[in-house]
XYZ file of C-alpha atoms in Angstrom:
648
model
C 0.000 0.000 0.000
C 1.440 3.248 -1.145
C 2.442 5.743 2.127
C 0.824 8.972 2.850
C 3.544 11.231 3.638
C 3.149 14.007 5.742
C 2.368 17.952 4.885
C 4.126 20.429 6.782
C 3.426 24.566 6.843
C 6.796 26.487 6.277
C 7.196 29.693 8.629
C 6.024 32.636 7.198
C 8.953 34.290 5.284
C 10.293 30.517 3.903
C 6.932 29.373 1.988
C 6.470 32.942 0.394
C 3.238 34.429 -1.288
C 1.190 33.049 -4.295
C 1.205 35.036 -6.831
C -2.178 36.709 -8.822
C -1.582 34.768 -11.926
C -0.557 31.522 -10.081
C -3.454 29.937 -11.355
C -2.960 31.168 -15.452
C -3.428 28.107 -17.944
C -0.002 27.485 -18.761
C 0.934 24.653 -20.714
C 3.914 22.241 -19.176
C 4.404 19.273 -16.678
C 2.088 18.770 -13.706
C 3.457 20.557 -10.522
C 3.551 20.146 -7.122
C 1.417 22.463 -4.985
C 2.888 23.755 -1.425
C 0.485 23.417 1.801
C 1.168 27.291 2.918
C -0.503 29.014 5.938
C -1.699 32.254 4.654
C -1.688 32.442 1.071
C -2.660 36.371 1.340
C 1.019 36.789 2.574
C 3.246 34.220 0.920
C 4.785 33.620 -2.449
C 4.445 30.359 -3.971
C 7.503 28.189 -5.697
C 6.501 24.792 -6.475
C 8.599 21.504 -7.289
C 8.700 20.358 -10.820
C 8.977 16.959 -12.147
C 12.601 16.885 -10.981
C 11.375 17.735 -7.567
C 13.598 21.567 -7.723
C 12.078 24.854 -7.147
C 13.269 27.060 -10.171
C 12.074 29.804 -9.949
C 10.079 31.857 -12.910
C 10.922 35.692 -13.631
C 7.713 35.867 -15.741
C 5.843 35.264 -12.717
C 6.166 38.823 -10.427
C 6.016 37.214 -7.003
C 9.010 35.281 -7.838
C 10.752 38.377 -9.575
C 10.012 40.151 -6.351
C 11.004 37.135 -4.059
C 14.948 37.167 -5.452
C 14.546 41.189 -5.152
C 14.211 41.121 -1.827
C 16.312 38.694 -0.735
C 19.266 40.292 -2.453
C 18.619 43.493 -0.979
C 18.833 40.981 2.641
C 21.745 40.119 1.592
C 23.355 43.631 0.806
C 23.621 43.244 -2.850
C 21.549 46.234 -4.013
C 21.573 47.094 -7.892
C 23.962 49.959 -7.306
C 26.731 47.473 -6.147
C 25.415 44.758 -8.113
C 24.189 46.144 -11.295
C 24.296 42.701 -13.539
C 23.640 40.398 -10.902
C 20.112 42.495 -10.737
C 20.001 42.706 -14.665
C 20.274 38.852 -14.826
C 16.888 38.823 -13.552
C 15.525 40.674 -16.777
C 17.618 38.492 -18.845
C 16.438 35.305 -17.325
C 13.007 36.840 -17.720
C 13.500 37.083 -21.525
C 15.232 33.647 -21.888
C 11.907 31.869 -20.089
C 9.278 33.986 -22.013
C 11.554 32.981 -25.314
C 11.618 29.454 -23.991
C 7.797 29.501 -23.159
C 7.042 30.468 -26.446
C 9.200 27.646 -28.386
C 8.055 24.990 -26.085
C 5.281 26.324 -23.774
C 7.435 25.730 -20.767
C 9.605 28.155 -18.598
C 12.928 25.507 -18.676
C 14.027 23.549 -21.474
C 15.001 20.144 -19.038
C 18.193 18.094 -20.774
C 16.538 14.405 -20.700
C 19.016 13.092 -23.160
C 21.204 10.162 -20.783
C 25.259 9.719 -21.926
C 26.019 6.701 -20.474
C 29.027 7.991 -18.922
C 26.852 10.655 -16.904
C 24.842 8.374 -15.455
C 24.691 9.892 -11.518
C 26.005 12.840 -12.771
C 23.859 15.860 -10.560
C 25.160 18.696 -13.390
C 23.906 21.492 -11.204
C 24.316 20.455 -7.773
C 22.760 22.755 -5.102
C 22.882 20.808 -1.455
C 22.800 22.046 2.345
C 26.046 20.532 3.384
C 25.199 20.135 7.491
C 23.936 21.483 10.475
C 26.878 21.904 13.113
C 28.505 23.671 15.962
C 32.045 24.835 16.192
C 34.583 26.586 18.430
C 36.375 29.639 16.921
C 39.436 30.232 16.749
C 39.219 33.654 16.853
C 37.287 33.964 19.511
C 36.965 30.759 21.479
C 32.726 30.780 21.538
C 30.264 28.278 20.128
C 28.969 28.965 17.207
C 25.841 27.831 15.264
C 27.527 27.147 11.070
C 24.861 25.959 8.447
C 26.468 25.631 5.115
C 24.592 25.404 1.166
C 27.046 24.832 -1.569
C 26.637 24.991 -5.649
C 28.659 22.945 -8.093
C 28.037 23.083 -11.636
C 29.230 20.502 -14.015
C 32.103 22.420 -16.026
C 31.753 25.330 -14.346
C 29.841 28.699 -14.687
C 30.275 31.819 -15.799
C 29.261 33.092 -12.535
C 27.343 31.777 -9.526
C 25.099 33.181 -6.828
C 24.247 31.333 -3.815
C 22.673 32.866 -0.424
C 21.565 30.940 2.938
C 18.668 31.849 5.237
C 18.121 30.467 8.593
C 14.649 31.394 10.320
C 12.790 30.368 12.755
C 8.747 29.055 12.936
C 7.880 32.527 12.556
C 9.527 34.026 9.977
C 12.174 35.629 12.263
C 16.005 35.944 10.825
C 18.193 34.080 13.159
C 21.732 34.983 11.901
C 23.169 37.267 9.027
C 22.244 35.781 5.718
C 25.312 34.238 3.881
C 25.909 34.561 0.547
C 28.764 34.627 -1.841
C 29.623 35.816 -5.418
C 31.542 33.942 -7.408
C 32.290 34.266 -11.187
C 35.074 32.078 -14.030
C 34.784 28.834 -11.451
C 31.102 27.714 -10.282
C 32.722 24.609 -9.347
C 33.141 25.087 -5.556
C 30.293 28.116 -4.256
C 29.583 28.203 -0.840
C 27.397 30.383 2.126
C 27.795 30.178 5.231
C 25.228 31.276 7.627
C 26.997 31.552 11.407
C 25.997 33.007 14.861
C 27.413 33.077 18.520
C 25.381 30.773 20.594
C 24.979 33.419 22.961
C 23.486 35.856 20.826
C 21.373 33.703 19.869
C 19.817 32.590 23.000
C 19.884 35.475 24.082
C 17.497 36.587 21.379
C 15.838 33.046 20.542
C 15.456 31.678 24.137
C 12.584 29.007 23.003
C 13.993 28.264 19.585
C 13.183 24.248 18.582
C 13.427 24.562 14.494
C 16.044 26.103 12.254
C 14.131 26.898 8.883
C 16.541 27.183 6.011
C 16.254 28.386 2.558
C 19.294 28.840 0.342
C 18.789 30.660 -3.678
C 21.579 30.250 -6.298
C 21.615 31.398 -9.819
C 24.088 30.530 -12.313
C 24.665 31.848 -15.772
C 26.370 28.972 -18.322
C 28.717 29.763 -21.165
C 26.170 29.931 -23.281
C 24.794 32.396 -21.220
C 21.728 30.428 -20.182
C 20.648 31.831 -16.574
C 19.117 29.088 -13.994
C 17.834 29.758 -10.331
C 16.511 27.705 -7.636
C 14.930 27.520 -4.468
C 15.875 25.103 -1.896
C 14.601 24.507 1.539
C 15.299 22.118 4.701
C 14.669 21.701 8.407
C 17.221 20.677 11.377
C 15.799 20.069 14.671
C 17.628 22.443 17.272
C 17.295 22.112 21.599
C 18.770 24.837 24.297
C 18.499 21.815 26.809
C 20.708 19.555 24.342
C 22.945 22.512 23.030
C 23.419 23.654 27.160
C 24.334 20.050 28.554
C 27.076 19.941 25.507
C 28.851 23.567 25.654
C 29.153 24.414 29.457
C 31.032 27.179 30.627
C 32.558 28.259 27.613
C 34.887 30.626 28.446
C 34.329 34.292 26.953
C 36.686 36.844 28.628
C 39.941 34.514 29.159
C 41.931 35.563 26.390
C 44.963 33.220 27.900
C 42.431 30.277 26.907
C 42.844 28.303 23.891
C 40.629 26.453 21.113
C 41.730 22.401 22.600
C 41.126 24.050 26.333
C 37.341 24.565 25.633
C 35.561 22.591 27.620
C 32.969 20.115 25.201
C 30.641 17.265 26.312
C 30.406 14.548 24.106
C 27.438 12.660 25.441
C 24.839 13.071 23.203
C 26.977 14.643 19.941
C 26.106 12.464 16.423
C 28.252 9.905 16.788
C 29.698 8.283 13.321
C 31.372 4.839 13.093
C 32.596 3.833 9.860
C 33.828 0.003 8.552
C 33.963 1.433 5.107
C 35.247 3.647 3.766
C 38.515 4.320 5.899
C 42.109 4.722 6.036
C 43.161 1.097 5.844
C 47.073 1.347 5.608
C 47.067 4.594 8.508
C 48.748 7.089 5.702
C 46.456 9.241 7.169
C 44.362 9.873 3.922
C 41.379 7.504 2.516
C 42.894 6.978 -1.029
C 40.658 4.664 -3.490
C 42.194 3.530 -6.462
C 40.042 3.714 -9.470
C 42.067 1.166 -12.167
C 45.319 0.924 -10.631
C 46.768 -1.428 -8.192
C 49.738 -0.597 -5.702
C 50.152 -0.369 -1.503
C 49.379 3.303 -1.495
C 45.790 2.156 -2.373
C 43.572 1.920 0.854
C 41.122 0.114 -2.067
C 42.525 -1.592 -5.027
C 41.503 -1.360 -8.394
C 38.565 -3.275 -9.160
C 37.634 -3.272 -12.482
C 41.916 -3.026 -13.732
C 41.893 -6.397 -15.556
C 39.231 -5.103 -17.831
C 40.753 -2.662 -20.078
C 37.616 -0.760 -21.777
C 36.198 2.789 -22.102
C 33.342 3.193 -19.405
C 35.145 2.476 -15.933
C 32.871 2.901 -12.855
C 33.991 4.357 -9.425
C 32.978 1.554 -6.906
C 33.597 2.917 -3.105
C 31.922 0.591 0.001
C 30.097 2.256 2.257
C 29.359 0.311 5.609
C 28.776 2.354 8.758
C 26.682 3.633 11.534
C 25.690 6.991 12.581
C 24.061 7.509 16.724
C 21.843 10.637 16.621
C 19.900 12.307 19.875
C 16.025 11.862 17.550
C 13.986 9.325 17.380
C 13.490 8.586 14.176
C 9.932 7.101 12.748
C 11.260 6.473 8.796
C 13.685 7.991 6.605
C 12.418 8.833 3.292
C 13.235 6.882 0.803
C 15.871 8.100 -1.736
C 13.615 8.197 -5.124
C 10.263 9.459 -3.335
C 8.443 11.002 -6.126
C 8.408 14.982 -5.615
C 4.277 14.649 -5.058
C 5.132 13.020 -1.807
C 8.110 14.823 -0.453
C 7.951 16.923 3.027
C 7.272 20.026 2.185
C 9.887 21.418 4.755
C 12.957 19.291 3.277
C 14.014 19.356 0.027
C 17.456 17.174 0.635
C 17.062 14.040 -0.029
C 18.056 10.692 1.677
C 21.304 9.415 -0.100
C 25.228 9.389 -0.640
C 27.114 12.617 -2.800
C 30.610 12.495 -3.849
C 31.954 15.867 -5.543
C 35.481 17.125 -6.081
C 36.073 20.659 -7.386
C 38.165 20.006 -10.294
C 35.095 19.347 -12.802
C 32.193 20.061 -10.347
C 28.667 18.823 -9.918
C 28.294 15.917 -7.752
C 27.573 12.205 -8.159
C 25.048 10.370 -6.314
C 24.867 6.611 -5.398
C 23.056 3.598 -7.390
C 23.149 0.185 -8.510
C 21.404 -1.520 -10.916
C 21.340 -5.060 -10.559
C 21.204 -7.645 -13.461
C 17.048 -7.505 -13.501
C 17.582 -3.785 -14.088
C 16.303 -3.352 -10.786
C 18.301 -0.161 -9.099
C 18.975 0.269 -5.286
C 19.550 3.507 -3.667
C 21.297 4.129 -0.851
C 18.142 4.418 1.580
C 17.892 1.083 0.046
C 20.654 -0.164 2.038
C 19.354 1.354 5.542
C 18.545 -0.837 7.823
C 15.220 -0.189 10.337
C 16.070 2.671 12.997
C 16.777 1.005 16.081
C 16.430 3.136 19.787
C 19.327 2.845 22.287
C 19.188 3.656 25.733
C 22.159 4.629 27.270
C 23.766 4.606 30.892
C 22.885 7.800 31.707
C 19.494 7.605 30.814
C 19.680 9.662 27.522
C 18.369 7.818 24.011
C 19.593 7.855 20.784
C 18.878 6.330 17.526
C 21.038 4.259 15.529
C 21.316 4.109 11.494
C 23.104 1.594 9.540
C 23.747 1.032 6.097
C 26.062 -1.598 4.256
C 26.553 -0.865 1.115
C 29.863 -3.497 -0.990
C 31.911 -1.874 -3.123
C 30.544 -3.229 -6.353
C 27.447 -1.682 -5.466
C 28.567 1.368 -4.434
C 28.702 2.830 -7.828
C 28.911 7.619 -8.068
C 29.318 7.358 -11.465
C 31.934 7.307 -14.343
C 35.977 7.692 -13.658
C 35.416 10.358 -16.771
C 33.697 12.569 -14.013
C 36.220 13.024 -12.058
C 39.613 13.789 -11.965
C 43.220 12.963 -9.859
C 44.533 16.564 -9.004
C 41.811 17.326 -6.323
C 40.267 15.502 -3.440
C 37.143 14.367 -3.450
C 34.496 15.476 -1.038
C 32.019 13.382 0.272
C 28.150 13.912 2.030
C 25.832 11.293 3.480
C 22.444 13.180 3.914
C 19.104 11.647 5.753
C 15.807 12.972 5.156
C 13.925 11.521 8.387
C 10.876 11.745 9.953
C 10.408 11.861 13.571
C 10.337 13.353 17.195
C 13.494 15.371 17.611
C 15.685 15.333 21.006
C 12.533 12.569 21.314
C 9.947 14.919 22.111
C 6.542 14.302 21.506
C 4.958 17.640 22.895
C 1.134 18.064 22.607
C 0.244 16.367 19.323
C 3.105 14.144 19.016
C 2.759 13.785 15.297
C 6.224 13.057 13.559
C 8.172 16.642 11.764
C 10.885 15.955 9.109
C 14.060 16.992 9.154
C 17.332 16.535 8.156
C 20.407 15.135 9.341
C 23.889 15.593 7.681
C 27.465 14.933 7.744
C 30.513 15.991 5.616
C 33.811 16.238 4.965
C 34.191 19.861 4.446
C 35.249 21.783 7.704
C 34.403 25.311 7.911
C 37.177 27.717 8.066
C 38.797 28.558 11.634
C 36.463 26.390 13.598
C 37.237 23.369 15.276
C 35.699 20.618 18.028
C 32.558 20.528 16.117
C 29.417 19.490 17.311
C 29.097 16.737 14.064
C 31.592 14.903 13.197
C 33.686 15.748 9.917
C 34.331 12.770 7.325
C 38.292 12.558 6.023
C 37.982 13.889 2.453
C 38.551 10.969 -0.561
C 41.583 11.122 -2.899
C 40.895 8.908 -6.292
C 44.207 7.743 -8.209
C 44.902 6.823 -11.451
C 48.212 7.845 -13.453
C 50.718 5.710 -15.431
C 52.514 4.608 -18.257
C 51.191 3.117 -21.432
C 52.187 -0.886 -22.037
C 55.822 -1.276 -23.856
C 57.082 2.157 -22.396
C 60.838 1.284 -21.957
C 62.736 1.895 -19.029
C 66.073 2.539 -18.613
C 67.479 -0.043 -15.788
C 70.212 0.125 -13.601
C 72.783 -1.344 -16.192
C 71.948 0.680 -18.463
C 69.735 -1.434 -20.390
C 65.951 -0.800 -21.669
C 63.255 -3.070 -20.480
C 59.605 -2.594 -21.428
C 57.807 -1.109 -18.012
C 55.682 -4.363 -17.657
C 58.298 -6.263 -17.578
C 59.477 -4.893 -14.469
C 59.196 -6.508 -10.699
C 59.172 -4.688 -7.571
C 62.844 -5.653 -6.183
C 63.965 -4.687 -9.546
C 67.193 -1.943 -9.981
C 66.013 1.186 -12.531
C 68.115 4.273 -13.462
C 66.274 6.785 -11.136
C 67.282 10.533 -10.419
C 65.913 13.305 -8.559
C 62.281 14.137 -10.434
C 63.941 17.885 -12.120
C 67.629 17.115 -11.948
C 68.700 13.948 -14.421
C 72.410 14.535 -13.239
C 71.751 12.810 -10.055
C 71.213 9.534 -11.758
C 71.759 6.779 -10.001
C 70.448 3.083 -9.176
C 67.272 2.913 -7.699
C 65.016 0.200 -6.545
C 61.436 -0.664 -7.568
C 59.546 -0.683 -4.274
C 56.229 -0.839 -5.938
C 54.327 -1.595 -9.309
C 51.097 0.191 -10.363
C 49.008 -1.656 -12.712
C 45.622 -0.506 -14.360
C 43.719 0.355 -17.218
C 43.190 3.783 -18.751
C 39.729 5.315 -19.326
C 40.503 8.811 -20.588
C 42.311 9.651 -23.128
C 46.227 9.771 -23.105
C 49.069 12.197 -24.125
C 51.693 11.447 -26.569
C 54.673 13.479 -26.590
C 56.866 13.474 -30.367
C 60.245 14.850 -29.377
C 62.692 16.340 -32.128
C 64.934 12.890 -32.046
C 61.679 11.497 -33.135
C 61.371 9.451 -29.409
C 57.533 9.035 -28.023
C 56.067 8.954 -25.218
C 52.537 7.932 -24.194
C 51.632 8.806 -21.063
C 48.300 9.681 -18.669
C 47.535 13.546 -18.911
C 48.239 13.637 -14.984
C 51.682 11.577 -14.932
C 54.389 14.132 -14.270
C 56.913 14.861 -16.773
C 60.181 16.865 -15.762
C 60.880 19.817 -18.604
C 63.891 22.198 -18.790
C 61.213 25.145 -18.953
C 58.210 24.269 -16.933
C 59.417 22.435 -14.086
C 57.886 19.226 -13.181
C 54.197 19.422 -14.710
C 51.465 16.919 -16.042
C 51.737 15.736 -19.512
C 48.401 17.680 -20.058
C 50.018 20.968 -19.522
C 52.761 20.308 -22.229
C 52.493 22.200 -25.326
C 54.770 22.008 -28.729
C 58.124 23.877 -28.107
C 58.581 23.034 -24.436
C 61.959 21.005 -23.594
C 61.656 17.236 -21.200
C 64.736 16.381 -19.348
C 66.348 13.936 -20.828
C 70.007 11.552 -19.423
C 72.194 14.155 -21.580
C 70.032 17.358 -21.263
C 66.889 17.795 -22.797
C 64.771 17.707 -26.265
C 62.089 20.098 -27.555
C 58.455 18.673 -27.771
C 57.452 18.966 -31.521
C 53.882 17.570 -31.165
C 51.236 16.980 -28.167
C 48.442 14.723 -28.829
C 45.875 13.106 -27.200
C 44.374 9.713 -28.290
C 42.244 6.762 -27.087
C 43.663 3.985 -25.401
C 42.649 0.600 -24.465
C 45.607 -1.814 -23.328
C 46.875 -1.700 -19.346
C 49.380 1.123 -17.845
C 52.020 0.915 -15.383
C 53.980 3.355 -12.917
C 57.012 2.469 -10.661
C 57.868 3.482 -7.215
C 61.331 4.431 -6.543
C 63.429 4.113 -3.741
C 66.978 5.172 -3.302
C 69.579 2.730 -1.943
C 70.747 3.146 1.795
C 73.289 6.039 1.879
C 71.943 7.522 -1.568
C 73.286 11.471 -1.606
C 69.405 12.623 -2.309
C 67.896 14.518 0.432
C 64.527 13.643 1.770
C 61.464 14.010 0.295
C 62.482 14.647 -3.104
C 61.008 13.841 -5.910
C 62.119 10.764 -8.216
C 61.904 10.055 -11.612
C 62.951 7.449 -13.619
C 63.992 7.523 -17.240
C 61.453 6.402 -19.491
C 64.141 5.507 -22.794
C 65.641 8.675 -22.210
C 63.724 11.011 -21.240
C 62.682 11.803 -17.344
C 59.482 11.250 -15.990
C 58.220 11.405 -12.095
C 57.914 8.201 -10.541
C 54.175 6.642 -8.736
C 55.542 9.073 -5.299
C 55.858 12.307 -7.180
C 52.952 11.611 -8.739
C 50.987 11.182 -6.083
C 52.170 14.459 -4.483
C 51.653 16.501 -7.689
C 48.239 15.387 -8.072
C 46.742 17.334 -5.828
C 49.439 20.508 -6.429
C 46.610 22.757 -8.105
C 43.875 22.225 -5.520
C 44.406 25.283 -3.391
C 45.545 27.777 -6.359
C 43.621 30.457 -7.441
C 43.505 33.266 -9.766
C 44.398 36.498 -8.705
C 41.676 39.464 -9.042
C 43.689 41.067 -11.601
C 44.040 37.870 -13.558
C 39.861 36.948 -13.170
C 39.805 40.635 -14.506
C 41.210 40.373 -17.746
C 39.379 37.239 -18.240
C 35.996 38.222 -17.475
C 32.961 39.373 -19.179
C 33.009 43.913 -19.317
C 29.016 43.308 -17.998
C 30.459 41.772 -14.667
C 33.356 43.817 -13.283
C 31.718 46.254 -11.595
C 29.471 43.468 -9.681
C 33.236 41.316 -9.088
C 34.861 44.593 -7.755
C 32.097 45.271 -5.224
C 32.859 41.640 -4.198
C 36.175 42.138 -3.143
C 35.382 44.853 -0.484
């Protein structure tokens, strides 16, 4: 028998007003219609098919809506001229795109097979947390909503709003500008604890809202609406943060005093740091120790490789929880309260967007992650206090977020595991006792200068792949060439210091890397006529550069080579479908090479970074960012002024 699922009214300045022409025949799919309390006071923005709230232009209220809550968020049309002007434009691209097709968006149904989990536009409230400052040594409530486009935008809006039951703005409203990235765009909406007691002494709901807009290179302008609910307790919040210190300058962060009794408690099996390198490091189609998880599709060379990751674990929470919704509940029957839905996200900022969990069995039958949840079970503990316990078991072959082609090996990989539950928070009944949703969230993101957080924060996710194509020879200790599978751990090679062939010497294979290859590879034609085929993130020592990826090489740079170097004629990429290799390197006892430098071996002749340098230039971008000046000359005349005003 299909489930009712609750209804829920939104405070007063979350659901919004419905607009006059709400009810207008306008031709497109069926739509979801919110329960609101006064519809004489609120504007309206319903769920489509997709179950998102974009929001229409051609309709006033909603104009009006993102008018106002720009101006909240001190972006006012002097300051802001375009980010206000996208508004018209939108308005024009919907009443364009009405008229072609009758509906306001144009939604992309068409499925590549190597998108499949792909969220293109992600738009997710990352978690609802407390943290100590560093600055100032006090509590602090932190709610975070990020954005993550797919490739990238040309800019990106986001804001977050927390209220409370009646409409009443609990902390400043984040919000952040961002334009050239759209990868990585994040608010942050924080308060002191004691400000807000002091002004929210019976607060037992935190109501919030977050809006992002994002203009494509094409110059196609989306915008959304997003809400959620976390449950929130002065009783719970008091018996975890007493006596933080406020005046005591001499105290420090790791001298705060912070109960743990009763904080959300996560235990993971899977995954984790297996070999203690301190960093959770799963190998997508390559095989070596480094690899907390192994390669488990590398003995199948072919274009479409998956990225598998187990996840078996247990979260304790202080709710009692009645059901978690499932992850594919159709929109119709969604809380209206909680837009996040119940499942597993995986996003690194390199290409954007996120990727979401599934598994389609052989019967073409697909499990989700709530799927894999078992039945909440109630705890009581010693001290009399209750908690709820939620585990999931999920093996790596059905763990599937999507396609290796979505991601890439120079940034780490963030990670979410969101619940959308119904229940009794802090197991409270009160008068009517009927179930609320909520949320309930963990990630691996931690918020700048905080620390001793009230969740717990996941260890982020490096994924590695980078090698050598099949027959690559390799210059060995003798002096003689041997084709790169051919080669044992135990083995002597000619290795030298990564950017500095002169310190040649014998080296010893500690490790082999073997894999497959699902993207496509660089070959590098050098003036002597010698090639190279390599992975576009395998590091390759040049005369000019430094030590960069083979990606990044373009015709007329110079590789290190035994005698010198030789000038790159031609850089091309190609398809490849045969297994690839990498070596680690390590220098015999009393070597004259200082530690921690980088090794390379000679690949023929030329000198290429071995599986350790690679791994530490993979994530060497990561942190780097444009300078304003250089974002200047690069963007759009329509946006500096709006990018300038950012900065102050």
């Amino acid at each position: 028998m299909k489930k009712t699922y609750l209804k829920v009214l939104m405070p007063m300045a979350l659901a919004l007003a419905v607009s006059q022409n709400l009810h207008a025949a306008t031709p497109g799919p069926t739509i979801m219609p919110i329960t609101i309390a006064d519809p004489a006071q609120k504007i309206q923005v319903e769920r489509d098919e997709d179950g998102v709230r974009r929001l229409d232009m051609t309709n006033p209220s909603h104009y009006k809506l993102v008018k106002q809550r720009l101006a909240q968020a001190g972006k006012g049309s002097a300051m802001f001229p375009q980010l206000h002007k996208t508004l018209d434009d939108q308005k024009q691209q919907q009443l364009k795109q009405k008229t072609l097709t009758g509906k306001t968006y144009d939604i992309d149904t068409t499925i590549d097979e190597t998108q499949l989990d792909l969220i293109k536009n992600a738009h997710l409230f990352l978690e609802y947390n407390v943290g100590i400052s560093e600055d100032n040594n006090e509590p602090y409530l932190l709610i975070r909503a990020k954005s993550s486009v797919y490739g990238g935008t040309k800019q990106t809006y986001i804001d977050l709003l927390l209220e409370d039951g009646k409409g009443n703005t609990l902390a400043p409203m984040g919000s952040t500008f961002n334009v050239l990235d759209g990868k990585n765009t994040l608010a942050t909406s924080q308060v002191r604890l004691s400000t807000l007691k002091q002004q929210f002494p019976d607060l037992e709901t935190i109501y919030a809202s977050s809006y992002v807009e994002t203009e494509a290179a094409d110059g196609t302008i989306t915008s959304a609406l997003k809400y959620t609910e976390y449950p929130f307790s002065w009783d719970h919040i008091d018996r975890l943060y007493p006596q933080i210190a406020k005046d005591d300058g001499s105290k420090t962060l790791s001298s705060v005093t912070v109960m743990t009794n009763g904080k959300p408690t996560y235990t993971p099996k899977a995954p984790v740091d297996v070999n203690t390198d301190g960093v959770i490091k799963v190998c997508l189609n390559r095989n070596h120790a480094d690899c907390d998880y192994a390669a488990d599709q590398y003995l199948d060379p072919n274009e479409i490789t998956d990225v598998n990751i187990p996840f078996d674990g247990e979260i304790r929470i202080p709710h009692e929880i009645a059901e978690i919704y499932p992850t594919d509940l159709a929109p119709e029957n969604r809380p209206n309260g909680v837009d996040e839905l119940t499942n597993i996200y995986l996003q690194e900022g390199n290409y954007g967007g996120a990727t979401k969990q599934s598994y389609k069995g052989l019967d073409n039958s697909v499990k989700n992650f709530s799927d894999y949840i078992s039945d909440p079970e109630v705890v009581t503990n010693p001290d009399g206090s209750k908690e709820t316990i939620l585990r999931w078991n999920i093996p790596r072959d059905e763990g599937r977020f999507g396609n290796a082609k979505l991601f890439s090996n120079i940034a780490e990989a963030n990670w979410y595991i969101t619940f959308a539950a119904s229940g009794w928070p802090y197991f409270n009944h009160g008068r009517g006792g009927a179930a609320q949703p909520f949320q309930v969230s963990i990630t691996s993101e931690a918020a700048t200068r905080f620390g001793n957080y009230y969740s717990p924060v996941l260890p982020k996710i490096k994924l590695g792949y980078s090698c050598l194509a099949k027959g690559t020879m390799i210059t060995m200790a003798d002096g003689s060439q041997r084709p790169i599978e051919k080669i044992l751990a135990g083995d002597m090679v000619k290795g030298a210091v990564a950017n500095n062939p002169a310190t040649a010497q014998p080296m010893k294979v500690a490790d082999v890397s073997i894999g497959i290859e699902a993207l496509q590879m660089v070959r590098i034609t050098q003036a002597n006529g010698q090639e190279l085929l390599v992975t576009e993130t395998h590091p390759v020592s040049t005369s000019n550069k430094g030590i960069v990826w083979a990606k990044e090489l373009e015709e007329g740079d110079r590789v290190l080579t035994e005698t010198g170097s030789q000038l790159i004629t031609t850089v091309e990429r190609e398809k490849y479908n045969d297994k690839v290799y990498n070596l680690k390197l390590e220098p015999m006892a009393g070597a004259n090479i200082a530690e921690g430098s980088y090794l390379g071996m000679f690949a023929g002749n030329t000198l290429l970074g071995d599986l350790s340098t690679q791994d530490e230039h993979n994530y060497k971008d990561q942190y780097i960012r444009e300078s304003s000046e250089e974002i200047l000359q690069r963007l759009d005349e329509k946006w500096k002024t709006d990018y300038i005003n950012s900065l102050k």
